[in-house]
């Protein structure tokens, strides 16, 4: 595979957009204070914002100290802003009763905004497999729009997360699962390795497996592979 020339396509990072390096803090001249009511969630934002114990802690911190890290946004019109990174902070600020928050406004294309939105959320510890799968898919599409294609695009997606292109592909396959099966993956009722194999089956075959699970039966990796091999054998017979 041809090695990528990093100078060909530059992908903007979250720290680049905030003006952060290893030794620098956010440039206060870039920060603007705006009303919370002028902020709106990123379109198709897929990461959960949950009212759990961590949210309570974040809310209390913001109530005492305010929003210390500015929210990254892009302008949608003269009075409204789309949140790129900072959905949890925005929600906590609302819970804390704060009316205005600091933001950094950047001009971003849809693809750059998607890449930054994914990168700024994907490292969180509580990310579900389904969230990671759809996030990788969104970022992959954005990167491909910028001109990086094929396996190389999957390698780029994985770089920020210490994953190979093959591992990225496996996660993205989970988006082919029936919703009920994907929910079982999130609930750790189905291992990811098994789920990836199931995701390669047809919808009707996935439904049969779901029915088995619902009846209380276990489905092994070997059984799923046997179904896949049977399907391939049938295809060969039909073609011949």
PDB file of C-alpha atoms in Angstrom:
ATOM      1  CA  UNK A   1       0.000   0.000   0.000  1.00  0.00           C
ATOM      2  CA  UNK A   2       1.253   3.485  -0.877  1.00  0.00           C
ATOM      3  CA  UNK A   3       2.390   5.383   2.178  1.00  0.00           C
ATOM      4  CA  UNK A   4       0.435   8.524   2.883  1.00  0.00           C
ATOM      5  CA  UNK A   5       2.171  11.855   2.461  1.00  0.00           C
ATOM      6  CA  UNK A   6       1.077  13.790   5.537  1.00  0.00           C
ATOM      7  CA  UNK A   7       1.499  17.036   3.642  1.00  0.00           C
ATOM      8  CA  UNK A   8      -1.173  16.068   1.148  1.00  0.00           C
ATOM      9  CA  UNK A   9      -4.157  16.372   3.498  1.00  0.00           C
ATOM     10  CA  UNK A  10      -4.042  18.068   6.878  1.00  0.00           C
ATOM     11  CA  UNK A  11      -6.665  16.965   9.409  1.00  0.00           C
ATOM     12  CA  UNK A  12      -7.482  19.590  12.007  1.00  0.00           C
ATOM     13  CA  UNK A  13      -7.238  18.399  15.615  1.00  0.00           C
ATOM     14  CA  UNK A  14      -9.265  19.591  18.581  1.00  0.00           C
ATOM     15  CA  UNK A  15      -6.184  21.099  20.257  1.00  0.00           C
ATOM     16  CA  UNK A  16      -5.286  22.938  17.049  1.00  0.00           C
ATOM     17  CA  UNK A  17      -8.739  24.497  16.959  1.00  0.00           C
ATOM     18  CA  UNK A  18      -8.554  25.593  20.580  1.00  0.00           C
ATOM     19  CA  UNK A  19      -5.050  26.975  20.145  1.00  0.00           C
ATOM     20  CA  UNK A  20      -3.589  24.502  22.639  1.00  0.00           C
ATOM     21  CA  UNK A  21      -0.097  23.034  22.489  1.00  0.00           C
ATOM     22  CA  UNK A  22       1.871  21.152  25.139  1.00  0.00           C
ATOM     23  CA  UNK A  23       3.037  24.394  26.721  1.00  0.00           C
ATOM     24  CA  UNK A  24       0.261  26.817  25.859  1.00  0.00           C
ATOM     25  CA  UNK A  25      -3.183  27.538  27.254  1.00  0.00           C
ATOM     26  CA  UNK A  26      -6.222  28.828  25.424  1.00  0.00           C
ATOM     27  CA  UNK A  27      -5.696  32.329  24.038  1.00  0.00           C
ATOM     28  CA  UNK A  28      -8.211  34.454  25.970  1.00  0.00           C
ATOM     29  CA  UNK A  29      -8.567  36.797  23.003  1.00  0.00           C
ATOM     30  CA  UNK A  30     -10.220  33.978  21.067  1.00  0.00           C
ATOM     31  CA  UNK A  31     -12.906  33.424  23.694  1.00  0.00           C
ATOM     32  CA  UNK A  32     -16.394  34.906  23.433  1.00  0.00           C
ATOM     33  CA  UNK A  33     -19.126  34.808  26.074  1.00  0.00           C
ATOM     34  CA  UNK A  34     -22.509  33.827  24.629  1.00  0.00           C
ATOM     35  CA  UNK A  35     -25.950  32.942  26.041  1.00  0.00           C
ATOM     36  CA  UNK A  36     -26.579  29.238  26.532  1.00  0.00           C
ATOM     37  CA  UNK A  37     -29.865  29.592  24.676  1.00  0.00           C
ATOM     38  CA  UNK A  38     -27.900  30.405  21.513  1.00  0.00           C
ATOM     39  CA  UNK A  39     -26.135  27.021  21.532  1.00  0.00           C
ATOM     40  CA  UNK A  40     -27.521  23.984  19.727  1.00  0.00           C
ATOM     41  CA  UNK A  41     -26.391  20.355  19.586  1.00  0.00           C
ATOM     42  CA  UNK A  42     -24.288  19.156  16.691  1.00  0.00           C
ATOM     43  CA  UNK A  43     -26.429  17.591  13.972  1.00  0.00           C
ATOM     44  CA  UNK A  44     -26.489  13.786  14.368  1.00  0.00           C
ATOM     45  CA  UNK A  45     -24.526  14.008  17.623  1.00  0.00           C
ATOM     46  CA  UNK A  46     -24.376  10.357  18.688  1.00  0.00           C
ATOM     47  CA  UNK A  47     -22.670  10.454  22.087  1.00  0.00           C
ATOM     48  CA  UNK A  48     -24.862  10.146  25.159  1.00  0.00           C
ATOM     49  CA  UNK A  49     -25.203  12.990  27.640  1.00  0.00           C
ATOM     50  CA  UNK A  50     -26.324  11.172  30.776  1.00  0.00           C
ATOM     51  CA  UNK A  51     -27.533  12.582  34.075  1.00  0.00           C
ATOM     52  CA  UNK A  52     -25.356  10.305  36.188  1.00  0.00           C
ATOM     53  CA  UNK A  53     -22.951  10.774  39.096  1.00  0.00           C
ATOM     54  CA  UNK A  54     -20.240  12.223  36.852  1.00  0.00           C
ATOM     55  CA  UNK A  55     -22.701  14.755  35.483  1.00  0.00           C
ATOM     56  CA  UNK A  56     -23.626  15.754  39.041  1.00  0.00           C
ATOM     57  CA  UNK A  57     -19.934  16.298  39.797  1.00  0.00           C
ATOM     58  CA  UNK A  58     -19.438  18.336  36.633  1.00  0.00           C
ATOM     59  CA  UNK A  59     -22.541  20.410  37.382  1.00  0.00           C
ATOM     60  CA  UNK A  60     -21.347  21.160  40.904  1.00  0.00           C
ATOM     61  CA  UNK A  61     -17.881  22.099  39.615  1.00  0.00           C
ATOM     62  CA  UNK A  62     -19.366  24.476  37.034  1.00  0.00           C
ATOM     63  CA  UNK A  63     -21.717  25.926  39.642  1.00  0.00           C
ATOM     64  CA  UNK A  64     -18.702  26.753  41.842  1.00  0.00           C
ATOM     65  CA  UNK A  65     -16.065  27.687  39.247  1.00  0.00           C
ATOM     66  CA  UNK A  66     -17.895  28.231  35.982  1.00  0.00           C
ATOM     67  CA  UNK A  67     -17.013  26.614  32.643  1.00  0.00           C
ATOM     68  CA  UNK A  68     -13.206  26.551  32.666  1.00  0.00           C
ATOM     69  CA  UNK A  69     -12.639  24.976  29.233  1.00  0.00           C
ATOM     70  CA  UNK A  70     -14.431  26.933  26.490  1.00  0.00           C
ATOM     71  CA  UNK A  71     -16.984  25.138  24.340  1.00  0.00           C
ATOM     72  CA  UNK A  72     -15.978  24.763  20.707  1.00  0.00           C
ATOM     73  CA  UNK A  73     -18.696  25.952  18.318  1.00  0.00           C
ATOM     74  CA  UNK A  74     -19.276  27.079  14.772  1.00  0.00           C
ATOM     75  CA  UNK A  75     -21.665  29.824  13.769  1.00  0.00           C
ATOM     76  CA  UNK A  76     -24.848  28.796  11.968  1.00  0.00           C
ATOM     77  CA  UNK A  77     -26.329  32.292  11.638  1.00  0.00           C
ATOM     78  CA  UNK A  78     -26.010  35.698  13.282  1.00  0.00           C
ATOM     79  CA  UNK A  79     -27.388  34.547  16.628  1.00  0.00           C
ATOM     80  CA  UNK A  80     -26.965  30.764  16.834  1.00  0.00           C
ATOM     81  CA  UNK A  81     -24.024  28.401  17.288  1.00  0.00           C
ATOM     82  CA  UNK A  82     -23.648  24.662  16.727  1.00  0.00           C
ATOM     83  CA  UNK A  83     -21.726  22.811  19.445  1.00  0.00           C
ATOM     84  CA  UNK A  84     -18.766  20.865  18.067  1.00  0.00           C
ATOM     85  CA  UNK A  85     -17.252  19.863  21.398  1.00  0.00           C
ATOM     86  CA  UNK A  86     -18.644  20.475  24.861  1.00  0.00           C
ATOM     87  CA  UNK A  87     -22.119  18.941  24.914  1.00  0.00           C
ATOM     88  CA  UNK A  88     -21.657  17.632  28.467  1.00  0.00           C
ATOM     89  CA  UNK A  89     -20.339  20.966  29.710  1.00  0.00           C
ATOM     90  CA  UNK A  90     -23.233  22.756  28.050  1.00  0.00           C
ATOM     91  CA  UNK A  91     -25.755  20.428  29.666  1.00  0.00           C
ATOM     92  CA  UNK A  92     -24.082  20.763  33.072  1.00  0.00           C
ATOM     93  CA  UNK A  93     -24.083  24.552  32.752  1.00  0.00           C
ATOM     94  CA  UNK A  94     -27.823  24.470  32.112  1.00  0.00           C
ATOM     95  CA  UNK A  95     -28.329  22.257  35.174  1.00  0.00           C
ATOM     96  CA  UNK A  96     -26.194  24.674  37.205  1.00  0.00           C
ATOM     97  CA  UNK A  97     -28.429  27.562  36.188  1.00  0.00           C
ATOM     98  CA  UNK A  98     -25.701  29.424  34.295  1.00  0.00           C
ATOM     99  CA  UNK A  99     -26.988  31.693  31.529  1.00  0.00           C
ATOM    100  CA  UNK A 100     -23.782  32.412  29.589  1.00  0.00           C
ATOM    101  CA  UNK A 101     -20.700  30.333  28.779  1.00  0.00           C
ATOM    102  CA  UNK A 102     -17.305  30.896  27.127  1.00  0.00           C
ATOM    103  CA  UNK A 103     -16.981  29.590  23.578  1.00  0.00           C
ATOM    104  CA  UNK A 104     -14.388  29.481  20.854  1.00  0.00           C
ATOM    105  CA  UNK A 105     -15.887  30.070  17.425  1.00  0.00           C
ATOM    106  CA  UNK A 106     -14.308  28.374  14.424  1.00  0.00           C
ATOM    107  CA  UNK A 107     -15.192  28.282  10.748  1.00  0.00           C
ATOM    108  CA  UNK A 108     -15.413  24.576   9.972  1.00  0.00           C
ATOM    109  CA  UNK A 109     -16.663  22.575   7.025  1.00  0.00           C
ATOM    110  CA  UNK A 110     -19.134  19.787   7.762  1.00  0.00           C
ATOM    111  CA  UNK A 111     -16.345  17.215   7.385  1.00  0.00           C
ATOM    112  CA  UNK A 112     -13.889  19.026   9.677  1.00  0.00           C
ATOM    113  CA  UNK A 113     -16.632  19.588  12.241  1.00  0.00           C
ATOM    114  CA  UNK A 114     -17.492  15.875  12.198  1.00  0.00           C
ATOM    115  CA  UNK A 115     -13.857  14.833  12.620  1.00  0.00           C
ATOM    116  CA  UNK A 116     -13.320  17.165  15.575  1.00  0.00           C
ATOM    117  CA  UNK A 117     -16.650  16.203  17.165  1.00  0.00           C
ATOM    118  CA  UNK A 118     -15.693  12.516  17.042  1.00  0.00           C
ATOM    119  CA  UNK A 119     -12.093  13.012  18.215  1.00  0.00           C
ATOM    120  CA  UNK A 120     -13.133  15.152  21.177  1.00  0.00           C
ATOM    121  CA  UNK A 121     -15.593  12.517  22.438  1.00  0.00           C
ATOM    122  CA  UNK A 122     -14.173   9.133  21.466  1.00  0.00           C
ATOM    123  CA  UNK A 123     -11.584   8.965  24.269  1.00  0.00           C
ATOM    124  CA  UNK A 124     -14.167   9.047  27.048  1.00  0.00           C
ATOM    125  CA  UNK A 125     -14.079   5.927  29.215  1.00  0.00           C
ATOM    126  CA  UNK A 126     -17.822   5.297  29.144  1.00  0.00           C
ATOM    127  CA  UNK A 127     -18.178   5.170  25.353  1.00  0.00           C
ATOM    128  CA  UNK A 128     -20.466   2.336  24.249  1.00  0.00           C
ATOM    129  CA  UNK A 129     -19.472   0.007  21.390  1.00  0.00           C
ATOM    130  CA  UNK A 130     -22.435   1.305  19.362  1.00  0.00           C
ATOM    131  CA  UNK A 131     -21.298   4.909  19.849  1.00  0.00           C
ATOM    132  CA  UNK A 132     -17.757   4.038  18.827  1.00  0.00           C
ATOM    133  CA  UNK A 133     -18.995   2.123  15.776  1.00  0.00           C
ATOM    134  CA  UNK A 134     -21.135   4.956  14.435  1.00  0.00           C
ATOM    135  CA  UNK A 135     -18.516   7.552  15.383  1.00  0.00           C
ATOM    136  CA  UNK A 136     -15.863   5.718  13.362  1.00  0.00           C
ATOM    137  CA  UNK A 137     -18.297   5.451  10.463  1.00  0.00           C
ATOM    138  CA  UNK A 138     -19.000   9.198  10.571  1.00  0.00           C
ATOM    139  CA  UNK A 139     -15.320  10.073  10.753  1.00  0.00           C
ATOM    140  CA  UNK A 140     -14.453   7.616   7.971  1.00  0.00           C
ATOM    141  CA  UNK A 141     -16.988   9.233   5.637  1.00  0.00           C
ATOM    142  CA  UNK A 142     -15.668  12.706   6.485  1.00  0.00           C
ATOM    143  CA  UNK A 143     -12.065  11.661   5.829  1.00  0.00           C
ATOM    144  CA  UNK A 144     -13.001  10.039   2.534  1.00  0.00           C
ATOM    145  CA  UNK A 145     -14.736  13.272   1.486  1.00  0.00           C
ATOM    146  CA  UNK A 146     -11.373  14.983   2.056  1.00  0.00           C
ATOM    147  CA  UNK A 147      -9.675  12.690  -0.451  1.00  0.00           C
ATOM    148  CA  UNK A 148      -8.260   9.764   1.543  1.00  0.00           C
ATOM    149  CA  UNK A 149      -9.728   6.524   0.252  1.00  0.00           C
ATOM    150  CA  UNK A 150      -9.698   2.775   0.805  1.00  0.00           C
ATOM    151  CA  UNK A 151      -7.803   1.074   3.612  1.00  0.00           C
ATOM    152  CA  UNK A 152      -5.721   4.205   4.061  1.00  0.00           C
ATOM    153  CA  UNK A 153      -8.782   6.108   5.277  1.00  0.00           C
ATOM    154  CA  UNK A 154      -9.406   3.472   7.966  1.00  0.00           C
ATOM    155  CA  UNK A 155      -5.800   3.749   9.099  1.00  0.00           C
ATOM    156  CA  UNK A 156      -6.273   7.510   9.525  1.00  0.00           C
ATOM    157  CA  UNK A 157      -9.426   6.952  11.604  1.00  0.00           C
ATOM    158  CA  UNK A 158      -7.571   4.517  13.850  1.00  0.00           C
ATOM    159  CA  UNK A 159      -4.450   6.633  14.337  1.00  0.00           C
ATOM    160  CA  UNK A 160      -6.092   8.970  16.832  1.00  0.00           C
ATOM    161  CA  UNK A 161      -7.266   5.996  18.890  1.00  0.00           C
ATOM    162  CA  UNK A 162      -4.297   3.652  18.671  1.00  0.00           C
ATOM    163  CA  UNK A 163      -6.224   1.221  16.460  1.00  0.00           C
ATOM    164  CA  UNK A 164      -5.355  -0.389  13.154  1.00  0.00           C
ATOM    165  CA  UNK A 165      -7.465   0.058  10.054  1.00  0.00           C
ATOM    166  CA  UNK A 166      -8.632  -3.540  10.467  1.00  0.00           C
ATOM    167  CA  UNK A 167      -9.843  -2.842  14.002  1.00  0.00           C
ATOM    168  CA  UNK A 168     -11.710   0.231  12.785  1.00  0.00           C
ATOM    169  CA  UNK A 169     -13.382  -1.859  10.078  1.00  0.00           C
ATOM    170  CA  UNK A 170     -14.500  -4.395  12.673  1.00  0.00           C
ATOM    171  CA  UNK A 171     -16.125  -1.705  14.795  1.00  0.00           C
ATOM    172  CA  UNK A 172     -17.880  -0.186  11.783  1.00  0.00           C
ATOM    173  CA  UNK A 173     -19.328  -3.607  10.923  1.00  0.00           C
ATOM    174  CA  UNK A 174     -21.343  -3.390  14.133  1.00  0.00           C
ATOM    175  CA  UNK A 175     -23.520  -0.738  12.469  1.00  0.00           C
ATOM    176  CA  UNK A 176     -24.919  -3.567  10.304  1.00  0.00           C
ATOM    177  CA  UNK A 177     -26.425  -5.319  13.323  1.00  0.00           C
ATOM    178  CA  UNK A 178     -30.117  -5.319  14.069  1.00  0.00           C
ATOM    179  CA  UNK A 179     -30.798  -2.617  16.701  1.00  0.00           C
ATOM    180  CA  UNK A 180     -31.765  -5.239  19.283  1.00  0.00           C
ATOM    181  CA  UNK A 181     -28.506  -7.122  18.778  1.00  0.00           C
ATOM    182  CA  UNK A 182     -26.447  -3.932  18.936  1.00  0.00           C
ATOM    183  CA  UNK A 183     -28.158  -3.063  22.209  1.00  0.00           C
ATOM    184  CA  UNK A 184     -27.112  -6.459  23.560  1.00  0.00           C
ATOM    185  CA  UNK A 185     -23.517  -5.644  22.589  1.00  0.00           C
ATOM    186  CA  UNK A 186     -23.742  -2.388  24.569  1.00  0.00           C
ATOM    187  CA  UNK A 187     -25.132  -4.336  27.516  1.00  0.00           C
ATOM    188  CA  UNK A 188     -22.191  -6.784  27.238  1.00  0.00           C
ATOM    189  CA  UNK A 189     -24.539  -9.689  26.575  1.00  0.00           C
ATOM    190  CA  UNK A 190     -22.770 -10.318  23.268  1.00  0.00           C
ATOM    191  CA  UNK A 191     -18.980 -10.091  22.936  1.00  0.00           C
ATOM    192  CA  UNK A 192     -17.701  -7.748  20.241  1.00  0.00           C
ATOM    193  CA  UNK A 193     -15.817 -10.537  18.445  1.00  0.00           C
ATOM    194  CA  UNK A 194     -19.015 -12.566  18.151  1.00  0.00           C
ATOM    195  CA  UNK A 195     -21.046  -9.480  17.228  1.00  0.00           C
ATOM    196  CA  UNK A 196     -18.724  -8.688  14.304  1.00  0.00           C
ATOM    197  CA  UNK A 197     -19.330 -12.176  12.889  1.00  0.00           C
ATOM    198  CA  UNK A 198     -23.096 -11.861  13.351  1.00  0.00           C
ATOM    199  CA  UNK A 199     -23.028  -8.459  11.618  1.00  0.00           C
ATOM    200  CA  UNK A 200     -21.874 -10.176   8.415  1.00  0.00           C
ATOM    201  CA  UNK A 201     -25.043 -12.294   8.260  1.00  0.00           C
ATOM    202  CA  UNK A 202     -28.228 -11.358   6.434  1.00  0.00           C
ATOM    203  CA  UNK A 203     -31.027  -9.586   8.275  1.00  0.00           C
ATOM    204  CA  UNK A 204     -33.146 -12.752   8.381  1.00  0.00           C
ATOM    205  CA  UNK A 205     -30.241 -14.783   9.785  1.00  0.00           C
ATOM    206  CA  UNK A 206     -29.598 -12.113  12.403  1.00  0.00           C
ATOM    207  CA  UNK A 207     -33.267 -12.258  13.351  1.00  0.00           C
ATOM    208  CA  UNK A 208     -33.004 -16.025  13.867  1.00  0.00           C
ATOM    209  CA  UNK A 209     -30.004 -15.534  16.137  1.00  0.00           C
ATOM    210  CA  UNK A 210     -31.856 -12.822  18.053  1.00  0.00           C
ATOM    211  CA  UNK A 211     -34.771 -15.234  18.527  1.00  0.00           C
ATOM    212  CA  UNK A 212     -32.358 -17.830  19.956  1.00  0.00           C
ATOM    213  CA  UNK A 213     -30.950 -15.279  22.395  1.00  0.00           C
ATOM    214  CA  UNK A 214     -34.456 -14.229  23.449  1.00  0.00           C
ATOM    215  CA  UNK A 215     -35.325 -17.861  24.167  1.00  0.00           C
ATOM    216  CA  UNK A 216     -32.348 -18.048  26.522  1.00  0.00           C
ATOM    217  CA  UNK A 217     -30.017 -20.020  24.264  1.00  0.00           C
ATOM    218  CA  UNK A 218     -26.354 -19.225  23.737  1.00  0.00           C
ATOM    219  CA  UNK A 219     -24.847 -18.761  20.286  1.00  0.00           C
ATOM    220  CA  UNK A 220     -21.188 -19.576  19.762  1.00  0.00           C
ATOM    221  CA  UNK A 221     -18.667 -18.127  17.352  1.00  0.00           C
ATOM    222  CA  UNK A 222     -18.392 -21.520  15.652  1.00  0.00           C
ATOM    223  CA  UNK A 223     -22.155 -21.642  15.056  1.00  0.00           C
ATOM    224  CA  UNK A 224     -22.168 -18.197  13.427  1.00  0.00           C
ATOM    225  CA  UNK A 225     -19.211 -19.123  11.222  1.00  0.00           C
ATOM    226  CA  UNK A 226     -21.009 -22.317  10.211  1.00  0.00           C
ATOM    227  CA  UNK A 227     -24.009 -20.245   9.090  1.00  0.00           C
ATOM    228  CA  UNK A 228     -21.696 -17.996   7.054  1.00  0.00           C
ATOM    229  CA  UNK A 229     -19.934 -20.956   5.437  1.00  0.00           C
ATOM    230  CA  UNK A 230     -23.271 -22.609   4.606  1.00  0.00           C
ATOM    231  CA  UNK A 231     -24.393 -19.384   2.910  1.00  0.00           C
ATOM    232  CA  UNK A 232     -21.201 -19.288   0.830  1.00  0.00           C
ATOM    233  CA  UNK A 233     -21.628 -22.918  -0.183  1.00  0.00           C
ATOM    234  CA  UNK A 234     -25.217 -22.236  -1.267  1.00  0.00           C
ATOM    235  CA  UNK A 235     -24.072 -19.272  -3.358  1.00  0.00           C
ATOM    236  CA  UNK A 236     -21.496 -21.448  -5.136  1.00  0.00           C
ATOM    237  CA  UNK A 237     -24.110 -24.109  -5.939  1.00  0.00           C
ATOM    238  CA  UNK A 238     -26.600 -21.517  -7.231  1.00  0.00           C
ATOM    239  CA  UNK A 239     -23.982 -19.879  -9.459  1.00  0.00           C
ATOM    240  CA  UNK A 240     -22.863 -23.219 -10.868  1.00  0.00           C
TER     241      UNK A 240
END
